[in-house]
PDB file of C-alpha atoms in Angstrom:
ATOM      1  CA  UNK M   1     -14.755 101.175   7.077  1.00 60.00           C
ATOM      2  CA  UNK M   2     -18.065 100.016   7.937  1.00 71.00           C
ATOM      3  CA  UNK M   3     -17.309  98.187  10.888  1.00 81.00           C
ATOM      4  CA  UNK M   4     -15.438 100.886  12.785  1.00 85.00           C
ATOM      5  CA  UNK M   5     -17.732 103.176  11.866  1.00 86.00           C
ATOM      6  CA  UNK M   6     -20.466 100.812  13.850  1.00 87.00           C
ATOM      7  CA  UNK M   7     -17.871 100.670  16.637  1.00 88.00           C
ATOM      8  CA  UNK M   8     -17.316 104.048  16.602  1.00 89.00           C
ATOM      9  CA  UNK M   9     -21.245 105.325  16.897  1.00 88.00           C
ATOM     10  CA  UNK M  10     -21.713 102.349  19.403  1.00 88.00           C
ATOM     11  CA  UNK M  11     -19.138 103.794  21.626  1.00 88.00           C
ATOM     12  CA  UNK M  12     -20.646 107.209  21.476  1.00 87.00           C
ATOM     13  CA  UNK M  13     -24.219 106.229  22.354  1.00 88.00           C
ATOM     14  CA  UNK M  14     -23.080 104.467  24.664  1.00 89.00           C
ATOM     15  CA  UNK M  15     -21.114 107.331  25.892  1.00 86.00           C
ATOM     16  CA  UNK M  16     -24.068 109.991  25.626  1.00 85.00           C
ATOM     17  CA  UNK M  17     -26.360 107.851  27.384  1.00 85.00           C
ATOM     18  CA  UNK M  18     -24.155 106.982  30.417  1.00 83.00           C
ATOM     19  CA  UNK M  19     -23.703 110.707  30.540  1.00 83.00           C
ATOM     20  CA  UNK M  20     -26.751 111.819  30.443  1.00 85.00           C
ATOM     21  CA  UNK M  21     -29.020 108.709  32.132  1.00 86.00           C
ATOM     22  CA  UNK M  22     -30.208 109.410  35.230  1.00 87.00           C
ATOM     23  CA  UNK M  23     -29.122 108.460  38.614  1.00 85.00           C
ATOM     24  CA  UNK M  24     -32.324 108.922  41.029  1.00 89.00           C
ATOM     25  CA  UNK M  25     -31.629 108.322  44.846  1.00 88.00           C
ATOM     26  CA  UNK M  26     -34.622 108.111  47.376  1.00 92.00           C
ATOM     27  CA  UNK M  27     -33.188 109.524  50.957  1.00 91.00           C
ATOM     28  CA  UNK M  28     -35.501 108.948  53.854  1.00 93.00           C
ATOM     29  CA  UNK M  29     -34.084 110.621  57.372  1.00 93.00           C
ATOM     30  CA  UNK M  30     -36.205 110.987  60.940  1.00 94.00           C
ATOM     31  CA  UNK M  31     -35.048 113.287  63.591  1.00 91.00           C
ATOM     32  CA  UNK M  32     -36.390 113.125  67.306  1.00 89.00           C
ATOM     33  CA  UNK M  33     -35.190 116.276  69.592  1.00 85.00           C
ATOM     34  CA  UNK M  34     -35.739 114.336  73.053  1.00 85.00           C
ATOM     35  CA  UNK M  35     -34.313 111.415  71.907  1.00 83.00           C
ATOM     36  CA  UNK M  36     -31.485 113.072  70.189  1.00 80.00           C
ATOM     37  CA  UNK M  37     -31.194 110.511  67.492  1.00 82.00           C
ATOM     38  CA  UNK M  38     -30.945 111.223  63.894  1.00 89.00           C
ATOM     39  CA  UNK M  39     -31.799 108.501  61.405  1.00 92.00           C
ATOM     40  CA  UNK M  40     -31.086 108.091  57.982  1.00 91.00           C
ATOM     41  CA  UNK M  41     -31.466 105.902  54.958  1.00 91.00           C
ATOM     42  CA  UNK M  42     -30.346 106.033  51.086  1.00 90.00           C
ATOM     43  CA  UNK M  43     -31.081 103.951  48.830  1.00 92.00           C
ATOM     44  CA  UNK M  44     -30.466 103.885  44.637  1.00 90.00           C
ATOM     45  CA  UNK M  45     -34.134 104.261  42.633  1.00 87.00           C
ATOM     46  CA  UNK M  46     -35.881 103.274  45.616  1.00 83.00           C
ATOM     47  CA  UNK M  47     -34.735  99.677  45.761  1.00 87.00           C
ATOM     48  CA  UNK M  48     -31.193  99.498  46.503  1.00 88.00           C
ATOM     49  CA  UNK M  49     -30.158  99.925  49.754  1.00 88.00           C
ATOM     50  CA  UNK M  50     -26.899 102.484  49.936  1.00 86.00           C
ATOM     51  CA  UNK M  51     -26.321 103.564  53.569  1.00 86.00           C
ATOM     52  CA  UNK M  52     -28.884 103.627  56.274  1.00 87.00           C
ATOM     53  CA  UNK M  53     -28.269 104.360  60.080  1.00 87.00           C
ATOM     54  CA  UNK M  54     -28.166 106.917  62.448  1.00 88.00           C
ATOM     55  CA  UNK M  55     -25.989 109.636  63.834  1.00 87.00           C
ATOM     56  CA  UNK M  56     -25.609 110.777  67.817  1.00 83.00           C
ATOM     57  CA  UNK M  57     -22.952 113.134  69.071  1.00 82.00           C
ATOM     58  CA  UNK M  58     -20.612 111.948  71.585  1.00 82.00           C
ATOM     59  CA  UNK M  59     -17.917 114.714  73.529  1.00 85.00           C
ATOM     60  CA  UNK M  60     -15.811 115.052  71.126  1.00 82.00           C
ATOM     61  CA  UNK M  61     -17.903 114.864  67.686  1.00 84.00           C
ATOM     62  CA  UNK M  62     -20.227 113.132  65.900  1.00 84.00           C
ATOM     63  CA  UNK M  63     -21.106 109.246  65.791  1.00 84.00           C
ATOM     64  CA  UNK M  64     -22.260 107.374  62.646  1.00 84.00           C
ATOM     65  CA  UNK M  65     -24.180 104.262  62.953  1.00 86.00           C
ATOM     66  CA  UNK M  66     -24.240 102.332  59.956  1.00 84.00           C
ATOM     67  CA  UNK M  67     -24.613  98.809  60.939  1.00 82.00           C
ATOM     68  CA  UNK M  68     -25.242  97.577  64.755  1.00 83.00           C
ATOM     69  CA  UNK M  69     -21.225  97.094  65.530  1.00 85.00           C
ATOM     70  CA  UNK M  70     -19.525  99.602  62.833  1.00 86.00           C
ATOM     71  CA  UNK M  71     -19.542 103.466  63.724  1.00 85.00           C
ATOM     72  CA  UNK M  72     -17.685 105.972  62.221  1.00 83.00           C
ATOM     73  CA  UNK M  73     -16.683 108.741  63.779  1.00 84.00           C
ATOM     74  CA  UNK M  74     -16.026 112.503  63.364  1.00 81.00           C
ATOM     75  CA  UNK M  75     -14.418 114.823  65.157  1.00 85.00           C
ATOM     76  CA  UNK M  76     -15.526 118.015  64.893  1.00 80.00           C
ATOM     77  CA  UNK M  77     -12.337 119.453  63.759  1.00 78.00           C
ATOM     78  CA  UNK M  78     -12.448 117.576  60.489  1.00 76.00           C
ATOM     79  CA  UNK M  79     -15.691 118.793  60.299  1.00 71.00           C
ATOM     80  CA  UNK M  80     -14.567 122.334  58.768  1.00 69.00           C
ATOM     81  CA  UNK M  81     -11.604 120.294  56.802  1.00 67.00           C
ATOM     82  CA  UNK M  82     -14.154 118.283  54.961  1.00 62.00           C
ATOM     83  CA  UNK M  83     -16.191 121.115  53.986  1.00 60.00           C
ATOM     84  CA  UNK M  84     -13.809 122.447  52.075  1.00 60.00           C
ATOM     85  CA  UNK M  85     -13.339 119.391  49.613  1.00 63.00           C
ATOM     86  CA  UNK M  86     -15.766 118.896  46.360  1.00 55.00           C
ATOM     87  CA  UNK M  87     -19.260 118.147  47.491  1.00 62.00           C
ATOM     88  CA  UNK M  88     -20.849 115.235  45.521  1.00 62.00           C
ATOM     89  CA  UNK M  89     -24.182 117.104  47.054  1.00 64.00           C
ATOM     90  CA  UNK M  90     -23.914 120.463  45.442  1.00 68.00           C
ATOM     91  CA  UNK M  91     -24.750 118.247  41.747  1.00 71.00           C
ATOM     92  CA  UNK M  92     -27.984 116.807  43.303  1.00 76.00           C
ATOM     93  CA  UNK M  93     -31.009 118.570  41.469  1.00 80.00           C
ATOM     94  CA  UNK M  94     -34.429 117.969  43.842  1.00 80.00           C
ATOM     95  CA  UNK M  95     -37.141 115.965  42.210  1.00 83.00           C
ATOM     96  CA  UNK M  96     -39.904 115.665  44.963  1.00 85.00           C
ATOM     97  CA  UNK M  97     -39.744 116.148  48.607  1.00 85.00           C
ATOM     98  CA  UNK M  98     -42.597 115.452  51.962  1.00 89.00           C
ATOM     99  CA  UNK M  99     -42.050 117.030  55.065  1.00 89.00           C
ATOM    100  CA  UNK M 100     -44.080 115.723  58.238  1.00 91.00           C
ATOM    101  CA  UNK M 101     -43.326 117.465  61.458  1.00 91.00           C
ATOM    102  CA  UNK M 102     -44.608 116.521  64.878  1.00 92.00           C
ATOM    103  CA  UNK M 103     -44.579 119.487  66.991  1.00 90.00           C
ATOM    104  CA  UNK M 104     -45.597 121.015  70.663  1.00 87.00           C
ATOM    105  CA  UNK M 105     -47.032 124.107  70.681  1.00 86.00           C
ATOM    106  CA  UNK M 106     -44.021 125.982  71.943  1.00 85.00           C
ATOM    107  CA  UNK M 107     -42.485 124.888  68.659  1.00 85.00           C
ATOM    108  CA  UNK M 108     -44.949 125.305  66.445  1.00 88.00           C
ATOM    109  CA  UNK M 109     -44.127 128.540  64.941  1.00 90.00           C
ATOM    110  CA  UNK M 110     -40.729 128.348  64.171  1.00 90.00           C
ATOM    111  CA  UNK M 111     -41.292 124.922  62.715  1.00 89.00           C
ATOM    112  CA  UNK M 112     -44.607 126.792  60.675  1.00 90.00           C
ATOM    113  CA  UNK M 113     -41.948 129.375  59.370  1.00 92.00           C
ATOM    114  CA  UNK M 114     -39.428 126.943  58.203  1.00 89.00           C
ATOM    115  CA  UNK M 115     -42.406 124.994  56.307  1.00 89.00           C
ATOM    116  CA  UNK M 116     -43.148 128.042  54.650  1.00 90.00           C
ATOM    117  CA  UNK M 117     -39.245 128.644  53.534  1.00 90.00           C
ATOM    118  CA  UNK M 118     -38.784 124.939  52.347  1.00 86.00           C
ATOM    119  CA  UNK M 119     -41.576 125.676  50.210  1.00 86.00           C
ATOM    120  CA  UNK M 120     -40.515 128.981  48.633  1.00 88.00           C
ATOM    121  CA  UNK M 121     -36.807 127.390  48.356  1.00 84.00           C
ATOM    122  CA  UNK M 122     -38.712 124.400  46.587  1.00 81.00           C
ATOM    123  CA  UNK M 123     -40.417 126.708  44.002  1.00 84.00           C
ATOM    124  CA  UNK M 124     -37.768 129.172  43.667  1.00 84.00           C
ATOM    125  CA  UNK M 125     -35.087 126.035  42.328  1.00 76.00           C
ATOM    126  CA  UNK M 126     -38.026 125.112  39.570  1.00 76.00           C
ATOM    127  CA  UNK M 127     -40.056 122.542  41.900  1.00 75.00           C
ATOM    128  CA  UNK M 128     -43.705 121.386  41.001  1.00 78.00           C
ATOM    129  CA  UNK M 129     -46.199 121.802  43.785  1.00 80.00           C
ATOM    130  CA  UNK M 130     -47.570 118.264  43.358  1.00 83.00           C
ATOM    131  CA  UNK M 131     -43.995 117.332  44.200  1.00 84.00           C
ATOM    132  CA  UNK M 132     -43.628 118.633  47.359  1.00 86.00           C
ATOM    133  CA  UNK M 133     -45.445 117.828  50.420  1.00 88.00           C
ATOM    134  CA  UNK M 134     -45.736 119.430  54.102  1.00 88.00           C
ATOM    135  CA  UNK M 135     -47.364 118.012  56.579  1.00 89.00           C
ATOM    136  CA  UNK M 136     -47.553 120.266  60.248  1.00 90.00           C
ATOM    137  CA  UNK M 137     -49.004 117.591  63.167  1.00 91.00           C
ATOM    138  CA  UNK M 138     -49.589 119.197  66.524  1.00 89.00           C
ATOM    139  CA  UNK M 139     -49.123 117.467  70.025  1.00 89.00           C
ATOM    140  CA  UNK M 140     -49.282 117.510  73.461  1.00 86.00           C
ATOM    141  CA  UNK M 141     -46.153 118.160  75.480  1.00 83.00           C
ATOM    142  CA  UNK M 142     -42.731 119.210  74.601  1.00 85.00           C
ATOM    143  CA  UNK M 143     -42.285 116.693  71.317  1.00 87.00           C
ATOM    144  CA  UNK M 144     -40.302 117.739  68.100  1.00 88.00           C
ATOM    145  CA  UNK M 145     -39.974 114.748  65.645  1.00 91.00           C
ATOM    146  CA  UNK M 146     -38.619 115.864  62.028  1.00 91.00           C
ATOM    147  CA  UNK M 147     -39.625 113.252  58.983  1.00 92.00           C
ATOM    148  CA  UNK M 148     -38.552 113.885  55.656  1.00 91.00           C
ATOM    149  CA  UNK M 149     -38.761 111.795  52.076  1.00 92.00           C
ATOM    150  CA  UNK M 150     -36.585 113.422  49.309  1.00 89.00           C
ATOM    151  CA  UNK M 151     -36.070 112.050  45.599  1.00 88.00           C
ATOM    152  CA  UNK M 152     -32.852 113.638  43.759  1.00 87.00           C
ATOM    153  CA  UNK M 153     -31.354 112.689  40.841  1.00 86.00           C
ATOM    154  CA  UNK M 154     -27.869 113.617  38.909  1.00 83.00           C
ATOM    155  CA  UNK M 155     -26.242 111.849  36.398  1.00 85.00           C
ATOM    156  CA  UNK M 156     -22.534 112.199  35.273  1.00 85.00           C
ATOM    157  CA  UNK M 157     -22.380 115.341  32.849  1.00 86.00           C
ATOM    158  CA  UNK M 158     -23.471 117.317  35.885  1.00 82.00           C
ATOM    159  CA  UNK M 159     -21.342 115.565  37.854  1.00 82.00           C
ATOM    160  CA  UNK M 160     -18.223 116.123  35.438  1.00 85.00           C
ATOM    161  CA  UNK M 161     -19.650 119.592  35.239  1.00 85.00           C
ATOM    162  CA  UNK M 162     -19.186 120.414  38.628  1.00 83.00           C
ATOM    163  CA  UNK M 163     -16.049 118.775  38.972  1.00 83.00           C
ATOM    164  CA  UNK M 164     -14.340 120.430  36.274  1.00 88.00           C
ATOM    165  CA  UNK M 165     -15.608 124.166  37.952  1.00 86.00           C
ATOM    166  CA  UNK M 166     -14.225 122.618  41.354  1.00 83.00           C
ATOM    167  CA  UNK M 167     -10.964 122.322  40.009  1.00 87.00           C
ATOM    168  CA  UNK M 168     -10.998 125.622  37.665  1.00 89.00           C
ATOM    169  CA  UNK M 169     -11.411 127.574  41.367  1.00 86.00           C
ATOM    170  CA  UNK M 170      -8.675 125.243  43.207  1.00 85.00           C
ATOM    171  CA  UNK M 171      -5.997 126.195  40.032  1.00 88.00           C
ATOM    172  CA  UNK M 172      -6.981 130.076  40.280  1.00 88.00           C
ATOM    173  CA  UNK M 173      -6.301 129.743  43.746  1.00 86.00           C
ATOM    174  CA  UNK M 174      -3.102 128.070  43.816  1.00 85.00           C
ATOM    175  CA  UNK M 175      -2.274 130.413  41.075  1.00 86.00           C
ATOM    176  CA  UNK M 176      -3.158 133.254  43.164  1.00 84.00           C
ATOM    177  CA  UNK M 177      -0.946 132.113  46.216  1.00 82.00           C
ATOM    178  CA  UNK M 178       1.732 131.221  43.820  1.00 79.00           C
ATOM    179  CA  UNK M 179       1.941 134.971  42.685  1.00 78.00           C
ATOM    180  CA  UNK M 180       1.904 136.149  45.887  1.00 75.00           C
ATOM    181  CA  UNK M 181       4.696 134.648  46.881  1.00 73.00           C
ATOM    182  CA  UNK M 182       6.575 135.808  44.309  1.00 70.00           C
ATOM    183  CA  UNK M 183       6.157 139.087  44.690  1.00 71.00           C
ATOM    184  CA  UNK M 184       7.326 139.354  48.381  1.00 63.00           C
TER     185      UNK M 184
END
């Protein structure tokens, strides 16, 4: 009894913890309006490199670079397809997050405006305001570069949270379609 009993609590602390440890992600991206280039990198707690690489649009969609001879692309009718499938995003919860814009003045004040939202969405979802960060640079010409640092984190009860009310909506639906057709 005594060993199966160790086995058993073993198994679920080790359960609870890989449920509940968390998964932090450090996402980096840079944005240049004249050069029309839109760089990106990912990497696990800081270290880890996940993705990195940057994204153009080509005639028919969108081009990702993620190594100097693989690109993927995507047309933009998948586009709308993909949206429509369970978002690994939506369980992301926003730890800290720095903003540095580098602006002309004919886009300085929509870019001051959207500073000014990004910081009331940051405090509205629970943020700190030692974790967020905004920086406004102004320039001469007509120059819009977009840098942003963001730290998220999830770990796998949200995860299995959110999949679980993915798939409670997909069944009413189907349900819903189901009895519709059968009373036509």
């Amino acid at each position: 009894m005594g060993r199966s009993f160790f086995w058993i609590a073993l198994a679920a602390v080790l359960l609870l913890v890989l449920l509940f440890f968390p998964i932090v992600f450090h996402s980096s991206a840079h944005f240049d309006v004249n050069r029309k280039k839109f760089a990106f990198s990912v990497r696990l707690y800081g270290n880890i490199k996940l993705i990195g690489g940057y994204i153009t649009t080509y005639k028919g969609g969108v081009a990702l670079h993620i190594s100097p001879k693989k690109a993927i692309l995507i047309p933009y009718k998948e586009m709308e397809n993909e949206r429509k499938k369970f978002s690994f995003f939506k369980t992301l919860r926003l730890i800290a997050f720095t903003l540095t814009t580098e602006t002309g003045a004919e886009y300085l004040f929509p870019v001051a405006l959207a500073h000014i939202i990004l910081r009331i969405y940051f405090f509205s979802v629970g943020g700190d305001k030692e974790k967020i960060e905004n920086n406004l640079w102004l320039t001469d010409g007509d120059v819009l570069r977009v840098s942003s640092h963001g730290v998220f984190f999830f770990n796998l009860f949200i995860l299995t949270v959110h999949f679980f009310k993915f798939l409670k909506e997909k069944i009413i639906i189907l349900c819903r379609k189901k009895s519709k057709k059968s009373t036509t």
